[in-house]
CSV table of C-alpha atoms and ligand atoms in Angstrom, one decimal:
chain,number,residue,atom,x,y,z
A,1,UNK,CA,-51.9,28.8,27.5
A,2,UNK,CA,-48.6,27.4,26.7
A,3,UNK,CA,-45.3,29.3,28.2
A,4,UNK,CA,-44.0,30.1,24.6
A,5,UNK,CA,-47.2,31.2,23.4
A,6,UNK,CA,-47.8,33.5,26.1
A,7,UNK,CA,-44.4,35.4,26.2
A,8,UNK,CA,-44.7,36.1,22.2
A,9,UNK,CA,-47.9,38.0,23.3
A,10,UNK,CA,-46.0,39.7,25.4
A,11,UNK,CA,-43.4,40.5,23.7
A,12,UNK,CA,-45.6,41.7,20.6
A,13,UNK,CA,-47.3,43.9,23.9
A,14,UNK,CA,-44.4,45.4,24.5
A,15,UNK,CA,-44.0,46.1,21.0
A,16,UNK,CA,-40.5,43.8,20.8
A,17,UNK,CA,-39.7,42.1,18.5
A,18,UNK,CA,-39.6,38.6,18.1
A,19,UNK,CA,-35.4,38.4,17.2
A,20,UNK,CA,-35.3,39.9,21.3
A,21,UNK,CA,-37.1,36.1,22.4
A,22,UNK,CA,-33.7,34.9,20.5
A,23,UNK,CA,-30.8,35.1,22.7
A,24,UNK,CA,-28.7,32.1,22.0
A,25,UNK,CA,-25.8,33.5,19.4
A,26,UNK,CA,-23.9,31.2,17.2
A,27,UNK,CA,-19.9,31.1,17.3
A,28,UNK,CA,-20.1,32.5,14.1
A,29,UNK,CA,-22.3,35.7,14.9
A,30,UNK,CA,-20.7,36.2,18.3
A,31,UNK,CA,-16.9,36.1,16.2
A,32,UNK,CA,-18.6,38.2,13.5
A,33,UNK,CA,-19.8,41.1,16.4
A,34,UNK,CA,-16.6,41.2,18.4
A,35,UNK,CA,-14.8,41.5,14.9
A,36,UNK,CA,-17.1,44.8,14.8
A,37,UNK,CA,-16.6,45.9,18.0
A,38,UNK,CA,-12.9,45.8,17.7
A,39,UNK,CA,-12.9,47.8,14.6
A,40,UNK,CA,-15.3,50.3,16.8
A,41,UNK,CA,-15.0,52.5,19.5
A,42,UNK,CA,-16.7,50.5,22.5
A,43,UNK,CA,-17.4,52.1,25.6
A,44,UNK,CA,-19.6,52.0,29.1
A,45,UNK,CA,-21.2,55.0,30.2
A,46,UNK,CA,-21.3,53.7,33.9
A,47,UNK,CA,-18.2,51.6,35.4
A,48,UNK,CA,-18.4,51.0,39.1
A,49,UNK,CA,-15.2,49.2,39.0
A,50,UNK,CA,-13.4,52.0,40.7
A,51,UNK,CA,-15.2,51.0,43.7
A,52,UNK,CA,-12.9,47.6,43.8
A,53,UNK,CA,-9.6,49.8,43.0
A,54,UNK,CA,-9.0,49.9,46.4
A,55,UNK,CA,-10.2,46.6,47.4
A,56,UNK,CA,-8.0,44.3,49.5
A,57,UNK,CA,-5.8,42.1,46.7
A,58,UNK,CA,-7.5,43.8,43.3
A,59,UNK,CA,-5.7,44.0,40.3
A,60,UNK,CA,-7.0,45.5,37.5
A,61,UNK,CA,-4.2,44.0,35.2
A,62,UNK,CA,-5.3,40.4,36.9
A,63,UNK,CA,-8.4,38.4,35.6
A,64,UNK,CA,-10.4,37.7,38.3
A,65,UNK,CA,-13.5,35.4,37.1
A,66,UNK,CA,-16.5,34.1,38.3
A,67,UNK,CA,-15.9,36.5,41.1
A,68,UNK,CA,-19.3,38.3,42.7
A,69,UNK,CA,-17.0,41.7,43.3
A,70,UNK,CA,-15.9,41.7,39.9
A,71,UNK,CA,-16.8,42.3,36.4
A,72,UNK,CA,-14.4,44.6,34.8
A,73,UNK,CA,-10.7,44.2,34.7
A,74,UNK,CA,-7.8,44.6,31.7
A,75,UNK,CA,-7.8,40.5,30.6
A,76,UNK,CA,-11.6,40.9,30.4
A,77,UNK,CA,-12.0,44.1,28.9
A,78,UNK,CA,-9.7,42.8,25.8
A,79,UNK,CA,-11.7,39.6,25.1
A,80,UNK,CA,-15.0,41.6,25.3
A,81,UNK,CA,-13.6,43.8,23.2
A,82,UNK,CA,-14.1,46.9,25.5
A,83,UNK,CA,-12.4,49.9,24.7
A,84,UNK,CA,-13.2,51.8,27.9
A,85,UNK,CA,-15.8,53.9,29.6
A,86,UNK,CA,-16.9,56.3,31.8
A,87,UNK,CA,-15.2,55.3,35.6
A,88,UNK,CA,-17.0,56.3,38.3
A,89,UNK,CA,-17.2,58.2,41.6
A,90,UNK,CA,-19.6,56.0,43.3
A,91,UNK,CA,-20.6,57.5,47.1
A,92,UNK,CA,-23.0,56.5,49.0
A,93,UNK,CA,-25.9,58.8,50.1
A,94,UNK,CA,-25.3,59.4,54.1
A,95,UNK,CA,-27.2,60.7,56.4
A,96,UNK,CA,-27.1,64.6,55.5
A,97,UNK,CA,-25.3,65.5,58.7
A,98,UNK,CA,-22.6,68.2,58.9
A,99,UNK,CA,-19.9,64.7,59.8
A,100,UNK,CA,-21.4,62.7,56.2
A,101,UNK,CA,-21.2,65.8,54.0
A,102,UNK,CA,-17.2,66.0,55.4
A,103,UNK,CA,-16.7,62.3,55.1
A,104,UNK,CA,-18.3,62.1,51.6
A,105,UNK,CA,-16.1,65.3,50.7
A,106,UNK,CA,-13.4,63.3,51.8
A,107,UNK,CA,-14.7,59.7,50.0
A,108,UNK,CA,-14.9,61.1,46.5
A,109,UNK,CA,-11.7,62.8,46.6
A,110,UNK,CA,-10.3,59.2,47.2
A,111,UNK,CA,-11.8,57.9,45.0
A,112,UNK,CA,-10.1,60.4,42.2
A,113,UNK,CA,-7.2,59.8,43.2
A,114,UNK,CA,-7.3,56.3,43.1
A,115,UNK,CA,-8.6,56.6,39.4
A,116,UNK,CA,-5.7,58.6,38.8
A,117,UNK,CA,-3.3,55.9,40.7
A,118,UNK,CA,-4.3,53.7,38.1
A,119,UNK,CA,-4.0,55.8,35.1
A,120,UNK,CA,-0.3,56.2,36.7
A,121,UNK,CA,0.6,53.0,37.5
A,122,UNK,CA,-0.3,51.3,33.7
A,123,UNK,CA,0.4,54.0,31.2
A,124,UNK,CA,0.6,51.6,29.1
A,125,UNK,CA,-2.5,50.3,29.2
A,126,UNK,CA,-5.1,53.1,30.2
A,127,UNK,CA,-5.6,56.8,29.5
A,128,UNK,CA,-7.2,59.9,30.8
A,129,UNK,CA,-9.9,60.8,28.2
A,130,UNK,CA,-10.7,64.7,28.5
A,131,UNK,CA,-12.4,65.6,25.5
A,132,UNK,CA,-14.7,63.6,23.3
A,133,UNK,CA,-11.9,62.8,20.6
A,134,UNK,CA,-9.3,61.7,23.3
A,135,UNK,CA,-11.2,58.4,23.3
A,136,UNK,CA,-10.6,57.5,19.5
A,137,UNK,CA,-7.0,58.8,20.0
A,138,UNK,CA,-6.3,56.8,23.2
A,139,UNK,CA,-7.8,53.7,20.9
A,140,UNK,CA,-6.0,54.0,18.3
A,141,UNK,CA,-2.7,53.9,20.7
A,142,UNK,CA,-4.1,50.5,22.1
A,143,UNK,CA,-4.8,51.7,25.4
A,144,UNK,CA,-8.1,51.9,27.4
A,145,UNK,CA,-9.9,54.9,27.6
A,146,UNK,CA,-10.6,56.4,30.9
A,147,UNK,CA,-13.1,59.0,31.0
A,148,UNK,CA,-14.1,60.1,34.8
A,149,UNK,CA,-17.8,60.6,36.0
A,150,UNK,CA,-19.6,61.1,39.4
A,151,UNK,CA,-22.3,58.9,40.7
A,152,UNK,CA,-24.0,61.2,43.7
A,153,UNK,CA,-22.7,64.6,43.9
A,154,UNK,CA,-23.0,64.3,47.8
A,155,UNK,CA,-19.2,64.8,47.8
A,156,UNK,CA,-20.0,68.5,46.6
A,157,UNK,CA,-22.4,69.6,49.2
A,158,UNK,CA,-20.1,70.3,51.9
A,159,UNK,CA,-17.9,72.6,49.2
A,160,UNK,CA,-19.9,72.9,45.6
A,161,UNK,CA,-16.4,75.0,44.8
A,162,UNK,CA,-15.0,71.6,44.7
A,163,UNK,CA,-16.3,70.7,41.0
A,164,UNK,CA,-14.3,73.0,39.6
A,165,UNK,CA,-11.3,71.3,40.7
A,166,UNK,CA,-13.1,68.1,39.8
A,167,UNK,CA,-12.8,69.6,36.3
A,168,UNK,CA,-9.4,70.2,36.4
A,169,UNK,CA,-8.4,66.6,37.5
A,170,UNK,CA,-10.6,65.1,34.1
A,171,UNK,CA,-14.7,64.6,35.7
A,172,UNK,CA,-16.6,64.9,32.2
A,173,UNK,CA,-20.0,63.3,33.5
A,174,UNK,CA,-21.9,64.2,36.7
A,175,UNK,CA,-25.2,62.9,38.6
A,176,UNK,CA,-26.7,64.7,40.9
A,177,UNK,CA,-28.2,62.2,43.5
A,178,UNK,CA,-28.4,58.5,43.9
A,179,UNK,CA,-30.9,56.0,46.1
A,180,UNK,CA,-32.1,59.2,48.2
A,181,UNK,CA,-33.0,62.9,48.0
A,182,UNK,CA,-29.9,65.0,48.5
A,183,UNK,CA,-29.2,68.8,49.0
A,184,UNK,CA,-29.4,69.4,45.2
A,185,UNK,CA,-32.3,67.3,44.1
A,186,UNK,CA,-34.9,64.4,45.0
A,187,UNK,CA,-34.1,60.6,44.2
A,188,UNK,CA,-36.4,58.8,42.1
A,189,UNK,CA,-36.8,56.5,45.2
A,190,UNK,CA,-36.3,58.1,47.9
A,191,UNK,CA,-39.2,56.2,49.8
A,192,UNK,CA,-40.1,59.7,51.8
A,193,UNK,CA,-41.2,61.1,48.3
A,194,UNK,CA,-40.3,64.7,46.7
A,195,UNK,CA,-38.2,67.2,49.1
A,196,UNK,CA,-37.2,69.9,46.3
A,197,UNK,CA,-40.1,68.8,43.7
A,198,UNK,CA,-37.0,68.6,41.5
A,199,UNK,CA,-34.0,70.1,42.0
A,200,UNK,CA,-32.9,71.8,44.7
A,201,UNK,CA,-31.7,75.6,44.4
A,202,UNK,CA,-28.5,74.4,45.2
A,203,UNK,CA,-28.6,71.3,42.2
A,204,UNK,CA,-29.1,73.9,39.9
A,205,UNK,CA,-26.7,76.3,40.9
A,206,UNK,CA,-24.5,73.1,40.6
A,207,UNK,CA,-26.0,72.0,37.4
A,208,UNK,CA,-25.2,75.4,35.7
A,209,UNK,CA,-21.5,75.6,37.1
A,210,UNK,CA,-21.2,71.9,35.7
A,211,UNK,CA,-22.4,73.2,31.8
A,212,UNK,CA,-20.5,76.4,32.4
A,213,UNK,CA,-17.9,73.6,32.5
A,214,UNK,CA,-18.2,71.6,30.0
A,215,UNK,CA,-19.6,68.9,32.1
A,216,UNK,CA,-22.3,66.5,30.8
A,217,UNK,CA,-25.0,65.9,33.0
A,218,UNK,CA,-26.3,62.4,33.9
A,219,UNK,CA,-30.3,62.2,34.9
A,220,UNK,CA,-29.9,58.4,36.1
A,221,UNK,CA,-31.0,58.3,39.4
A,222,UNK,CA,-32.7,61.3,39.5
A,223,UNK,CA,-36.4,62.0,39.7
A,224,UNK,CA,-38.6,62.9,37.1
A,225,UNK,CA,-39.4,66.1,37.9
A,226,UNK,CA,-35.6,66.2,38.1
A,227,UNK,CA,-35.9,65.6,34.1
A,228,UNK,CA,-38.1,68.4,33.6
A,229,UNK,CA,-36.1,70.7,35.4
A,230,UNK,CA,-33.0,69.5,33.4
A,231,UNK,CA,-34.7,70.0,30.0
A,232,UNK,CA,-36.0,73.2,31.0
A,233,UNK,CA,-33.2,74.8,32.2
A,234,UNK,CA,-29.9,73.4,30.3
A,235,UNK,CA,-28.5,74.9,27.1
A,236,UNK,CA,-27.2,71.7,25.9
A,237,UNK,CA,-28.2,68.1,25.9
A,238,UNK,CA,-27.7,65.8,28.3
A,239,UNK,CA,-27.7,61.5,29.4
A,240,UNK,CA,-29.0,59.0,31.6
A,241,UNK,CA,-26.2,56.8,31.8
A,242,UNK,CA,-28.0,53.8,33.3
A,243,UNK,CA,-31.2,53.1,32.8
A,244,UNK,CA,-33.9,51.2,31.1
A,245,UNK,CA,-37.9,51.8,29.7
A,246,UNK,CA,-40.5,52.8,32.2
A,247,UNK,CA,-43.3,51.4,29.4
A,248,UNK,CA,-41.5,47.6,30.1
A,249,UNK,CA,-41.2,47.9,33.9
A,250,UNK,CA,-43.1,50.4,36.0
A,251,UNK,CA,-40.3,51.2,38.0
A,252,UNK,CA,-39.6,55.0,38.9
A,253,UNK,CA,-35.7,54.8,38.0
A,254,UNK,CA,-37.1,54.1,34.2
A,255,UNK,CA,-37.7,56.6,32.2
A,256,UNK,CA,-41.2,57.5,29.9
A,257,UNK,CA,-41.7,57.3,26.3
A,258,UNK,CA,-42.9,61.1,26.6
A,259,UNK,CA,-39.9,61.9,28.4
A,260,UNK,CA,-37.7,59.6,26.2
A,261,UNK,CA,-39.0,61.6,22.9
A,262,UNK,CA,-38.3,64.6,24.8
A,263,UNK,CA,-34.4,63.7,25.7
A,264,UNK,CA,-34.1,62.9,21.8
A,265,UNK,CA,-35.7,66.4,20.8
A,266,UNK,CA,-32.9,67.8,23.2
A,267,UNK,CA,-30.6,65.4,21.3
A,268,UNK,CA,-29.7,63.7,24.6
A,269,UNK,CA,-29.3,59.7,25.2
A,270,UNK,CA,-30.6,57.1,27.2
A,271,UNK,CA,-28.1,54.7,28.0
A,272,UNK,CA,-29.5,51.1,28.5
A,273,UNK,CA,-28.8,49.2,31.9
A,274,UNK,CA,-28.2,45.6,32.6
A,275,UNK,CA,-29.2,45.9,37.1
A,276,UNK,CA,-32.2,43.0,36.9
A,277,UNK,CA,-34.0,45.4,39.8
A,278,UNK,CA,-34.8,48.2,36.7
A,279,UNK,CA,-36.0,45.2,34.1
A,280,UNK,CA,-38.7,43.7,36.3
A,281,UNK,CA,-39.8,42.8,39.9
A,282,UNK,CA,-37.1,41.1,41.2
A,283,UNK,CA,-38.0,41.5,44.5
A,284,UNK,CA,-36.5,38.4,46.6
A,285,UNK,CA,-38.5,36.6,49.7
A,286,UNK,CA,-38.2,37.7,53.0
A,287,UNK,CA,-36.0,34.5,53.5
A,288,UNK,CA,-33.8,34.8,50.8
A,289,UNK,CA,-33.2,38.8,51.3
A,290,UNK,CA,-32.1,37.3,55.0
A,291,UNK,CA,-30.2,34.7,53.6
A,292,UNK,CA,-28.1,36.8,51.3
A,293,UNK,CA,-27.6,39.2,54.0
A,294,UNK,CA,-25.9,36.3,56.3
A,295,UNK,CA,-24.1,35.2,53.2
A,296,UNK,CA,-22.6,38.6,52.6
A,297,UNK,CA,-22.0,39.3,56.4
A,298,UNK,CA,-20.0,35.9,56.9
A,299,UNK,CA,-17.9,37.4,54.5
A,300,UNK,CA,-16.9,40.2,56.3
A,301,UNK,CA,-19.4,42.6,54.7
A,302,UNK,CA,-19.3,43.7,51.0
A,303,UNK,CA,-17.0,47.2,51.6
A,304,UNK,CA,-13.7,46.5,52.0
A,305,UNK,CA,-14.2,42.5,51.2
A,306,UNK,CA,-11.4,41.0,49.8
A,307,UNK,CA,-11.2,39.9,46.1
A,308,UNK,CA,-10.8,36.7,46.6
A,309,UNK,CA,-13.8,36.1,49.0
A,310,UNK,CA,-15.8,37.2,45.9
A,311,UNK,CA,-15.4,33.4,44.4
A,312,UNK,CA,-17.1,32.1,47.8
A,313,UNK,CA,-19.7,35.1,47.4
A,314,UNK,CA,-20.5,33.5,44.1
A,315,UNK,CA,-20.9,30.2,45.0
A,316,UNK,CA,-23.0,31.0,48.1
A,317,UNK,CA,-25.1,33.0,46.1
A,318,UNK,CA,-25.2,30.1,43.0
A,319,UNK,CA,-25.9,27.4,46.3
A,320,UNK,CA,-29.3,30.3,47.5
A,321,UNK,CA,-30.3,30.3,44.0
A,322,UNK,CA,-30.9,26.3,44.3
A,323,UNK,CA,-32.0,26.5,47.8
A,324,UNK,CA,-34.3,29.6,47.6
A,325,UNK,CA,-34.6,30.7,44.2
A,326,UNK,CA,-35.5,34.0,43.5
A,327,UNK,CA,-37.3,35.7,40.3
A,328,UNK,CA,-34.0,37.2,38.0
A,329,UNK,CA,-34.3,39.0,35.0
A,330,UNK,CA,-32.9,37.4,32.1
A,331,UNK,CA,-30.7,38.4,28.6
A,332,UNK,CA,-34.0,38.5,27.2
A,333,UNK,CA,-36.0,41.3,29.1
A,334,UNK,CA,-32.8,43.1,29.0
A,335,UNK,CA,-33.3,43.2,25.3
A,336,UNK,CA,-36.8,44.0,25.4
A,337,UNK,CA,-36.0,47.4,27.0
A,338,UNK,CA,-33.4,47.9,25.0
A,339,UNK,CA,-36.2,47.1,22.0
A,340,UNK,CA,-38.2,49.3,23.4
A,341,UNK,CA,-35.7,52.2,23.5
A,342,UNK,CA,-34.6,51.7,20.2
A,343,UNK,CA,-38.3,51.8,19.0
A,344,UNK,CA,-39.0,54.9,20.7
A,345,UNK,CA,-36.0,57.3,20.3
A,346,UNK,CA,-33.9,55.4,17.4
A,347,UNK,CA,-30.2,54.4,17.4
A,348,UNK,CA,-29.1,57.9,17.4
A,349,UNK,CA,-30.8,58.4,20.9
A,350,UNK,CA,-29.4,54.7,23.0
A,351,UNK,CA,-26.1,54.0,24.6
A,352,UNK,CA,-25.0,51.6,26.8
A,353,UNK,CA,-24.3,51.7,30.4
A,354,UNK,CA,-24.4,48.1,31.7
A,355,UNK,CA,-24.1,49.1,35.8
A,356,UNK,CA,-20.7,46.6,35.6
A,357,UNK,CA,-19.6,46.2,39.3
A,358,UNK,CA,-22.1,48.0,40.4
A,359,UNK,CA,-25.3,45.4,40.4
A,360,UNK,CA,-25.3,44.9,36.4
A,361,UNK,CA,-25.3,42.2,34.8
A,362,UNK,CA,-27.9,39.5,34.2
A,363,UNK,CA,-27.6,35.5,33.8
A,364,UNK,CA,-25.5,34.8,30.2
A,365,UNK,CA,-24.3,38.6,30.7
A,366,UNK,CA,-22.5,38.2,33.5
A,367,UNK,CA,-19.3,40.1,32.9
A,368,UNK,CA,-17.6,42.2,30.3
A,369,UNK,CA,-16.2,38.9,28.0
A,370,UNK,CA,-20.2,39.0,27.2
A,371,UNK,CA,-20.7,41.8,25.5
A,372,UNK,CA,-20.1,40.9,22.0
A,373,UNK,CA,-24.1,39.4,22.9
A,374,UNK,CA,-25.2,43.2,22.3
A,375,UNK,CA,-23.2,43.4,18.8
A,376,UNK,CA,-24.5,40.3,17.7
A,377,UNK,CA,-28.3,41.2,18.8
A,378,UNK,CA,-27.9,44.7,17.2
A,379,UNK,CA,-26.4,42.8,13.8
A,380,UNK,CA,-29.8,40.7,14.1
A,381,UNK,CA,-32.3,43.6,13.9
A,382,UNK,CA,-30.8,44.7,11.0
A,383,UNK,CA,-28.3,48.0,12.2
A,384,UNK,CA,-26.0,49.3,9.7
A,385,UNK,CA,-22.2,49.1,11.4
A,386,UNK,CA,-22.2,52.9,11.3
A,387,UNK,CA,-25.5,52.9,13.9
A,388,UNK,CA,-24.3,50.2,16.1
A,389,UNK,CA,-21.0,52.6,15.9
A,390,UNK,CA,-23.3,55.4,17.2
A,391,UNK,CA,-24.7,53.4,19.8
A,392,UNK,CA,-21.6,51.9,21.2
A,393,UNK,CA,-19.9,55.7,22.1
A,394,UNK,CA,-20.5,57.9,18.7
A,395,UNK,CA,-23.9,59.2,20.8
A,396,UNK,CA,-22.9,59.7,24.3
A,397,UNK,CA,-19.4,61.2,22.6
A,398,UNK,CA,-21.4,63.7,20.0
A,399,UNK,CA,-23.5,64.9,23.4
A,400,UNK,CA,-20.0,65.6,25.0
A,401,UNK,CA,-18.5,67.0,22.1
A,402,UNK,CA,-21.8,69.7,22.5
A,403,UNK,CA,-21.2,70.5,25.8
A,404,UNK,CA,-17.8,71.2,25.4
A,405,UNK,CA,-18.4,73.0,22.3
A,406,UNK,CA,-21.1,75.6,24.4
A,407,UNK,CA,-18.8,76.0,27.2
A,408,UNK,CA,-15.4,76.6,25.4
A,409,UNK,CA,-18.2,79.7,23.6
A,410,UNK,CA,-19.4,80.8,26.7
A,411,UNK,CA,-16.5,81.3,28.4
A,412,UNK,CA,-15.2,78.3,30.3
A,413,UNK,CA,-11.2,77.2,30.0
B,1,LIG,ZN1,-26.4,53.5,39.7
């Protein structure tokens, strides 16, 4: 059966369709979508980028292309016409000792304040966003809206008391776990399986506090009986803010259609991710897994790499890819989930939370100056401006603007 033939079955198997199989925009359409998007509010639910604030010889006022380390920065965000986005606290899971809960304490609480360095060192061009109509505000000041999240809430578990002063310094958006179970809830791939069977007694102590709040909760990473737990037991709705369609790739950090219906009964959203891992088997060779590990190692190691070895990091990798290619999802199977999602839930239900600097990003979406791609795809199926409005921050916003709403009534300052 000829290639072409056998992905439109596909495609019509997944139930895509056929405009996703059409990812080559004209000049035209592309000018037509960032037009849009600069008329919009346009933001990210998941920015890794403050995991390079403190990275030898980063500037996020400095454009810093076809760099491996980078995909986000000020030049960039403008010409993709990126109004901002949720910035995250990014930790890695560690080994649950009494010394990694101290040091992970200690990591996140960096990692705020070098958010807030920022923020203080270009007033002029960011802002802390607190509440969901701070973003539209900061906008329409020509500035770049700077709303903080949590990726791993490992940094709570030595001190859970610790969120609330989280909440005072601007964290709007929290996970609970990341790669691997934690003390307050199991990963979707932690390879030892379920530890809590959801979460933990802990993660929902933590979980309430966080609504008590005002805090919206993000299920990305989490397991899925993490996702029932959620639905059961919170007042208000809440996100994934990366992730993709479990009924495109079988891959437990995807979500369901039964559970995607059931996060858009809540009124919650999924917002779509662009890491090629989630979109389909991307699993490299032995060889080239080595290969890439030498790459990265010659370099000094990817923590604390310097910006500028991030050009040779993309070349080696672009020199592995000719030497020992490896299977890499493309612009179109990111499309297909995101088909998929809209086809399930609707536009009032997706987002978009591209994993930028954090493993996103996909051949001809490869930083931030791309995403005027997305606009132009969503003007192809058909949205009205109003839903790719939704989509682009009016969803993730509205289930903000309901958290906040329940906590400022039950209480919370
Ligand atoms: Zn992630």
């Amino acid at each position: 059966m000829p290639l072409c033939r056998l992905s439109l079955l596909l495609a019509l198997a997944l139930g895509a369709p056929l405009s996703a199989q059409a990812v080559d925009f004209t000049q035209a359409e592309l000018a037509r979508a960032k037009a849009l998007q600069q008329r919009l509010l346009t933001l990210d639910s998941h920015l890794d980028t403050p995991a390079n604030l403190a990275r030898p010889g980063f500037d996020i006022l400095h454009r810093h292309d076809h760099n491996a380390l980078s995909q986000v920065d000020y030049p960039r965000m403008l010409e993709g016409a990126l109004d901002g986005g949720f910035w995250a606290i990014y930790t890695d899971q560690g080994d649950r000792s009494a010394a990694a809960h101290l040091a992970e304490r200690d990591h996140g609480l960096l990692r705020l304040m070098e958010i807030r360095e920022m923020l203080a060192a270009h007033p002029d061009r960011f802002q802390l966003a607190l509440t969901a109509d701070d973003a539209a505000r900061i906008k329409a000041a020509g500035k770049r809206v700077v709303y903080i999240s949590m990726e791993n809430g490992s940094p709570l578990v030595a001190d859970p008391s610790l969120l609330g002063f989280y909440h005072k310094a601007g964290l709007r958006l929290l996970s609970t776990v990341h790669f691997a179970n934690n003390e307050f809830a199991d990963s979707a791939t932690d390879p030892k399986g379920a530890e809590w069977k959801g979460l933990s007694p802990a993660g929902k102590a933590l979980v309430q506090e966080a609504v008590r709040l005002g805090i919206v909760i993000d299920h990305s990473h989490a397991s899925d009986a993490v996702f029932d737990d959620l639905a059961t037991l919170l007042p208000v709705p809440f996100i994934l803010s990366h992730s993709a369609a479990k009924a495109v790739f079988d891959h437990p950090r995807n979500l369901d259609d039964a559970r995607l219906r059931q996060l858009a009964a809540k009124g919650g959203v999924i917002q779509v991710n662009a890491y090629g891992g989630y979109l389909l088997d991307e699993t490299p060779s032995p060889e080239r897994k080595q290969a890439e590990e030498d790459l990265e190692k010659r370099l000094g190691g990817w923590d604390g790499m310097p910006i500028e070895k991030g050009v040779e990091l993309a070349r080696g990798m672009a020199e592995l890819d000719q030497r020992l290619p490896r299977r890499r999802a493309t612009l179109d199977d990111f499309f297909v989930h995101f088909a998929h999602l809209l086809d399930v839930v609707g536009p009032d239900h997706v987002g978009i939370g591209m994993d930028w600097d954090g493993g996103g990003g996909l051949p001809g979406m490869t930083d931030v100056t791309d995403l005027p791609k997305i606009t132009a795809w969503l003007q192809r199926r058909g949205l009205s401006d109003a839903q790719i409005a939704n989509i682009w921050s009016g969803n993730v916003l509205r289930v903000m603007r309901q958290a906040q709403d329940y906590a400022a009534k039950n209480g919370a300052k």
